Structure formats: C-alpha cells, structure tokens
Short mmCIF file of C-alpha atoms and ligand atoms in Angstrom, two decimals:
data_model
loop_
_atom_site.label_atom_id
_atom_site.label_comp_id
_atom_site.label_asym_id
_atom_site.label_seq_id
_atom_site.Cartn_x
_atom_site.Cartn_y
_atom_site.Cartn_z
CA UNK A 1 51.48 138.98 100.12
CA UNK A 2 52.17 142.48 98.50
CA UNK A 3 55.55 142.23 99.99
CA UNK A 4 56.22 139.20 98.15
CA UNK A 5 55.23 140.42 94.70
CA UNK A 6 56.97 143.57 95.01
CA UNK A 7 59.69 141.38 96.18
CA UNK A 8 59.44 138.77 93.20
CA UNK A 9 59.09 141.50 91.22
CA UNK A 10 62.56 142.80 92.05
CA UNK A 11 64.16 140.01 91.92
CA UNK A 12 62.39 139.32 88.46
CA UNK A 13 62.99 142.87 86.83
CA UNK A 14 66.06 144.33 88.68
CA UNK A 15 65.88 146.53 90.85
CA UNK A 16 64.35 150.37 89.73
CA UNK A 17 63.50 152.94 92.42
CA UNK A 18 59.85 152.63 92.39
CA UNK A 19 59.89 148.60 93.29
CA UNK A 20 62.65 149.47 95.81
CA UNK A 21 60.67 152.50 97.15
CA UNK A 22 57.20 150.56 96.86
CA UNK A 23 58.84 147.64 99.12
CA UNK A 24 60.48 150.20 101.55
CA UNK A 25 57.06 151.01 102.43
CA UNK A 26 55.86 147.70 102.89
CA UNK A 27 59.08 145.75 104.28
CA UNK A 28 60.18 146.42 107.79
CA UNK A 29 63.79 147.51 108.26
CA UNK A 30 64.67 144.01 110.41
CA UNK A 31 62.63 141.91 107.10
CA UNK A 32 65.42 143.56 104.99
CA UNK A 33 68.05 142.97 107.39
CA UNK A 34 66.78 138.93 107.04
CA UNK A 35 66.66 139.01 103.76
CA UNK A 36 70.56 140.65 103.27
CA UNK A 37 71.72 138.64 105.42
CA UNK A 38 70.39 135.22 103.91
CA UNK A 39 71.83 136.50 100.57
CA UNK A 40 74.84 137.30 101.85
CA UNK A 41 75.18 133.53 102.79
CA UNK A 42 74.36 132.27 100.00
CA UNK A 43 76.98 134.10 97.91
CA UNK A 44 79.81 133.14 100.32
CA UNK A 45 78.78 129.75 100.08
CA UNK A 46 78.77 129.68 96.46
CA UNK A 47 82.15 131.34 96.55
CA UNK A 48 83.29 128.50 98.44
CA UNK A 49 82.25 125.82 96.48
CA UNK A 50 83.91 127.07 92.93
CA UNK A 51 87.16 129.02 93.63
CA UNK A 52 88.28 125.69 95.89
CA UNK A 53 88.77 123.25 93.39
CA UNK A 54 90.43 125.60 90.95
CA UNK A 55 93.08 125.83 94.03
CA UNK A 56 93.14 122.35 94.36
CA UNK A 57 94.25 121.91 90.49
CA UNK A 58 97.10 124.72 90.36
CA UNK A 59 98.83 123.29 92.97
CA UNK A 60 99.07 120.10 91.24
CA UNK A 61 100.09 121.90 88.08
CA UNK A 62 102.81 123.70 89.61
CA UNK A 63 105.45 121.48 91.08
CA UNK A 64 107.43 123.34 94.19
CA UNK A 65 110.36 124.63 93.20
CA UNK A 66 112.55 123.26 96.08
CA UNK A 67 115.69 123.94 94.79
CA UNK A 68 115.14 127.15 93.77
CA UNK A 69 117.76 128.61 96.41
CA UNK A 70 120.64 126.64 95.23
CA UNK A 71 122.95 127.10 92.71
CA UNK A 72 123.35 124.10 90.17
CA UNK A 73 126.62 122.54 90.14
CA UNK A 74 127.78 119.54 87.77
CA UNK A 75 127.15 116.14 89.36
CA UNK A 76 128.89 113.11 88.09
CA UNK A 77 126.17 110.71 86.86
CA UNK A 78 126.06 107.92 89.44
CA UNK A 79 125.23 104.00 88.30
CA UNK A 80 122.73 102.88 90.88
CA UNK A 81 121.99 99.34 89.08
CA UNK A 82 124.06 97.59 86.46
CA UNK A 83 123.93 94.51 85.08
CA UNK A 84 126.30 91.62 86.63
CA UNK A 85 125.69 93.08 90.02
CA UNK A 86 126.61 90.78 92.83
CA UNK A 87 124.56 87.41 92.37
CA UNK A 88 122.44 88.83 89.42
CA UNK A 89 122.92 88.96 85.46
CA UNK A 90 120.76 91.79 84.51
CA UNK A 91 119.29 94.63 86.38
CA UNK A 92 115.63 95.94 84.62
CA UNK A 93 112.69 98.13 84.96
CA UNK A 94 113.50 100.65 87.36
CA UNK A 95 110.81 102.95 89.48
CA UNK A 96 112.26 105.80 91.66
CA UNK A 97 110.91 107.84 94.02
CA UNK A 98 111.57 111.03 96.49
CA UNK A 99 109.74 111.48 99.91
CA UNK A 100 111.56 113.25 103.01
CA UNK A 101 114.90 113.90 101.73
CA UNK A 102 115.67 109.86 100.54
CA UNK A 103 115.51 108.52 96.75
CA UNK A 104 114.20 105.00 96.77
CA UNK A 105 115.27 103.29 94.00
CA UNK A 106 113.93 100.21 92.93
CA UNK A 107 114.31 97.44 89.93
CA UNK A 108 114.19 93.93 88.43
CA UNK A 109 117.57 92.08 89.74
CA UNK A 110 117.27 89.26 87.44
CA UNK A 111 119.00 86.29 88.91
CA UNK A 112 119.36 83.73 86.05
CA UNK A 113 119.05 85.28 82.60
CA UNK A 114 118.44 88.78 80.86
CA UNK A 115 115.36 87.77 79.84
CA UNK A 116 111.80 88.31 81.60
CA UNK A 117 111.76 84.68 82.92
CA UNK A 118 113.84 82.67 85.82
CA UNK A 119 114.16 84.10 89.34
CA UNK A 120 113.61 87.70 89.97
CA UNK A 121 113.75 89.67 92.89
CA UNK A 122 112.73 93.21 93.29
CA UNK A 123 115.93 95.44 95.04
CA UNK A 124 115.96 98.76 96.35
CA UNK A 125 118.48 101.14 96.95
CA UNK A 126 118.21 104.22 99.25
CA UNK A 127 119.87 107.33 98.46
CA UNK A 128 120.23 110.06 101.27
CA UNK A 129 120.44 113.58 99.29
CA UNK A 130 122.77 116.01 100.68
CA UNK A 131 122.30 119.71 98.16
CA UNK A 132 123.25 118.02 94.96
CA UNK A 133 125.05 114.86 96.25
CA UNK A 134 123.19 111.66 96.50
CA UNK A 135 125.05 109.03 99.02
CA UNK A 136 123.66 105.83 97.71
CA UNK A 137 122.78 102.79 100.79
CA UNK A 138 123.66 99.14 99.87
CA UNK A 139 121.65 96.95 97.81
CA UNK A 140 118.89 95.45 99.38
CA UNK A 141 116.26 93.06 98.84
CA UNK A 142 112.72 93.91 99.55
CA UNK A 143 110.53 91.11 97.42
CA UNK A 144 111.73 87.65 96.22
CA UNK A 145 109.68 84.11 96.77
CA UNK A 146 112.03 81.15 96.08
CA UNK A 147 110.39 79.79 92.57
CA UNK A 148 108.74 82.82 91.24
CA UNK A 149 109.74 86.32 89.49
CA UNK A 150 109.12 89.23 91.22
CA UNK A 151 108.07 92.04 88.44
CA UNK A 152 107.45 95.23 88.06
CA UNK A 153 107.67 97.22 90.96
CA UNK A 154 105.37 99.93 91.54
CA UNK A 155 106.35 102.57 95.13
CA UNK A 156 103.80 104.98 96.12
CA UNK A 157 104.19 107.18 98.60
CA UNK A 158 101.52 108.30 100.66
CA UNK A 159 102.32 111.64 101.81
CA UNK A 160 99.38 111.78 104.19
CA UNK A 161 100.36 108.49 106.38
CA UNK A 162 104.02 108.88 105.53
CA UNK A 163 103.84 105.48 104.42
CA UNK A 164 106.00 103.89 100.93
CA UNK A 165 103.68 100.78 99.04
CA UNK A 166 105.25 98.74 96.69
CA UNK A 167 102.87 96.71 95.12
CA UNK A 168 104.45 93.79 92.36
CA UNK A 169 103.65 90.68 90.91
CA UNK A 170 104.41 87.12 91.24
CA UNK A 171 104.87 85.11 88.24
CA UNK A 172 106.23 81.11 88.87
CA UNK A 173 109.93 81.92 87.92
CA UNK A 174 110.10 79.50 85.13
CA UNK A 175 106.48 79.70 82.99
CA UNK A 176 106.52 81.74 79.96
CA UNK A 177 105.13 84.77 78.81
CA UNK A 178 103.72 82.94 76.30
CA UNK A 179 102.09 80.18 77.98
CA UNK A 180 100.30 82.17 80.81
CA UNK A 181 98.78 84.39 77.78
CA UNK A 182 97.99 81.01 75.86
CA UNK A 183 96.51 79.23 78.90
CA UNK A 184 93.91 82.21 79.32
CA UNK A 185 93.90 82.13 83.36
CA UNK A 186 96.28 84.14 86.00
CA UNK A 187 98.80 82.31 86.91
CA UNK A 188 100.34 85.17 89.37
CA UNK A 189 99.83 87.05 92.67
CA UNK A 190 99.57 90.75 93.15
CA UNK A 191 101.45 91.80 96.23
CA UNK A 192 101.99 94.42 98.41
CA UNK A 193 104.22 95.20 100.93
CA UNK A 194 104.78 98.91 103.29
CA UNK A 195 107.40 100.55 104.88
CA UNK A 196 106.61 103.04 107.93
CA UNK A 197 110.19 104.32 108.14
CA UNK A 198 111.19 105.52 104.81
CA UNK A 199 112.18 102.40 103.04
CA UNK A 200 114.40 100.93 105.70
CA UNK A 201 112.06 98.01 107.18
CA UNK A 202 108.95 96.49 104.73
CA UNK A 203 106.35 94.35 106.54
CA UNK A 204 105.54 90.79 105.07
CA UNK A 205 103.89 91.27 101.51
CA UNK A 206 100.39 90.76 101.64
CA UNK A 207 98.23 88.91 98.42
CA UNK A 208 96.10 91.03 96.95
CA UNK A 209 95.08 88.77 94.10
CA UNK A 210 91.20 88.38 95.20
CA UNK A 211 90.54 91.29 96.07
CA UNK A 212 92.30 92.80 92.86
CA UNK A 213 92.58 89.80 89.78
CA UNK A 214 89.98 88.00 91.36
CA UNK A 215 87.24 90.53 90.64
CA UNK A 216 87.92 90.64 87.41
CA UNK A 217 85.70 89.19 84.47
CA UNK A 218 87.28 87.18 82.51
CA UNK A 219 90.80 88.00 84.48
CA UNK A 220 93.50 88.89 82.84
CA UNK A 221 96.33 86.50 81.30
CA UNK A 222 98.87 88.88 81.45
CA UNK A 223 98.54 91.54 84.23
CA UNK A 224 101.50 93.66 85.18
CA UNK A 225 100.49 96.99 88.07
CA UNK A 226 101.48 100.39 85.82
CA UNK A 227 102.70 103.38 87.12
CA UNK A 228 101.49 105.16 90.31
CA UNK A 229 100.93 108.70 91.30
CA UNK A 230 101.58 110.23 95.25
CA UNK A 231 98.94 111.43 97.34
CA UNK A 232 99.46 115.11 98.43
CA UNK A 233 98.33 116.69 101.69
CA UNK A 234 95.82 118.86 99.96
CA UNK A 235 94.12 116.06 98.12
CA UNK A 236 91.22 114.22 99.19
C1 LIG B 1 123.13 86.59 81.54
O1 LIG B 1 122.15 85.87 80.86
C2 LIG B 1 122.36 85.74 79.46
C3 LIG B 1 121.19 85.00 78.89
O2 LIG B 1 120.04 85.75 79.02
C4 LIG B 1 123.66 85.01 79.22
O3 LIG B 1 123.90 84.94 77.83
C5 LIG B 1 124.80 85.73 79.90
O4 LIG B 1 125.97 84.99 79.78
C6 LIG B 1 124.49 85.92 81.38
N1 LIG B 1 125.52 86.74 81.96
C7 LIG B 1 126.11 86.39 83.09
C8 LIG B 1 127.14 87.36 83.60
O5 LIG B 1 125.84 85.39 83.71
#
C-alpha cells in the first residue's frame, strides 16, 4: 500500500529524488521492470494511433508525381468527342478517368437533338498512353435502353479490386425536365454497370433505384449521380 502512494505520488508530483529514492526502497527491481515495461506500451500504442492518420491525409494531399522523369514536349490537342459524330447530333457532359496506363473517356452521345431530351446513350472511348501520346480506341457504346436517355455518367475506379463503375441514370427518352420536376415522383432508374478488364467488357447494368431513390423520403424529382472520387490502396 506504501508502494502505491509513493507511486501515486510520483506520478502526481513528478518525479524528485526523495519519492524516487523512497520507492527504490520499497519497489522490487522486477515491480519496476513491470511497471517500465507497461508504460512503454502504452506510449507506443498511443504513437500508433495519432501519427497514422496524419500519414493517411498527406498522401492524399500530395498527388504522385509520375511524370516527373520526363521531359514535356508539345502535344497537339486531340478531339475525343464532337458533335455530329457518327449517328449522333451532339456529344455532352464528359467524365474522364486514368487507371493502369488507359484514359477512359466517357460522355452524353445525344442521338436526336442537342438538347437534354430524346435518346441518349452513354459512349466511351479508351485511350492507351504511350509518354505523352494518347492513341485513342474507337467509339463504343457502354449504356443505352431503346426509349430512354442515358445521363450523366459517373466512372469510379476502384483501385483496390481493379474494378471501373459507371453508375448513370435512366430517364424515358422523351419526358421533360420539366414534367418529371412538376409531377413530384422519379420517373428514372439509377444504374450501374462494371468492367473487370479496364474498360474493354461491362457486365449487364444492374438497377439500383430501390436500394438508392427508393430510400429516399420524399424522393427526388430530379436526381442526377455527381461526381465520384477513387479509392486508393492506403484507404480504408
Ligand atoms: C441537332 O439537333 C438540333 C436541335 O437540337 C438541330 O437544330 C440540328 O439540326 C441537329 N443537327 C444535326 C446534325 O442533326
């Protein structure tokens, strides 16, 4: 019990050579060894817990400087959607992203007018990068549903499955704006469709609308998915 005091009283008042000499006495050399040792856990578990998440946060500060090695050289800007492309009048809303080496380019081909309204697929191009060349892949067609508009497209890549999302929406092609606002109910499907090899293949979109719309109170007239953000290796 005298042990403790002294001990408490140490802890309590810092530690002055008569409280260390007074617990010498009393504490065996193996107590003290105990004691150390717990403390010294304690710290390095503490040290653990804060410096981590500070680590965490610079590396998402600090983007990698991957082309830090090469010397820049001028680069002819390269169209990779116009408008009047093949069957479509207007190409809109374009999302790009990077992940192994390919740009995946995506957009709005608008089929029938300029406008937000008729038939709408989504299109993608892939674009191998070689140093500071891009060789851009043929147009191709990764969401359309015969009837409806196919908006907004939103790729995320997940780093940690090596797996590319898109989710969109489905709007019927021809109902305005205007009217799915005025009627005050969702008259669209959220969808979502993966790629395992970089873009090349996408499985059969999936509707997402219950599990995503449908829990909301009241739901949303006019919904459209925003923009997305890559899950890194080092993030939970
Ligand atoms: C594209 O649609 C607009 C209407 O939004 C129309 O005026 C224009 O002629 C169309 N262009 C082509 C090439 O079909």
């Amino acid at each position: 019990m005298r042990c403790l005091r002294l001990l408490l009283r140490a802890m309590l008042m810092g530690i002055r050579k008569a409280v260390l000499r007074d617990l010498r006495d009393c504490i065996s050399t193996q107590l003290l060894v105990i004691i150390g040792g717990v403390m010294m856990v304690v710290v390095v578990v503490r040290q653990m817990q804060g410096p981590m998440d500070v680590l965490i946060k610079e590396e998402i500060v600090q983007p990698k400087n991957m082309f830090a090695t090469m010397t820049p050289q001028e680069t002819e800007p390269q169209v990779v959607f116009k408008s009047g492309m093949g069957i479509y009048n207007t190409s809109r809303i374009p999302a790009l992203i990077h992940h192994k080496d390919m740009f995946l380019a995506f957009c709005e081909a608008r089929k029938d007018t300029s406008h937000d309204i008729g038939n709408i697929h989504i299109v993608l191009r892939r674009g191998k990068r070689k140093d500071w060349k891009v060789e851009w892949g043929e147009i191709q067609v990764v969401a359309s549903k015969h009837g409806y508009r196919a908006m907004n497209p939103v790729p995320i890549v997940d780093k940690v499955l090596d797996v590319i999302l898109l989710v969109y929406h489905l709007i019927p092609a021809w109902v305005s704006q205007w009217k799915l606002v005025r009627d005050g109910v969702y008259n669209q499907y959220i969808m979502v469709t993966r790629s395992f090899d970089n873009g090349e293949t996408w499985t059969m979109a999936k509707d997402i609308t219950a599990s995503t719309l449908g829990q909301m109170r009241p739901p949303p007239a006019l919904y459209a998915p925003g923009v997305a953000k890559s899950r890194k290796k080092s993030q939970k």
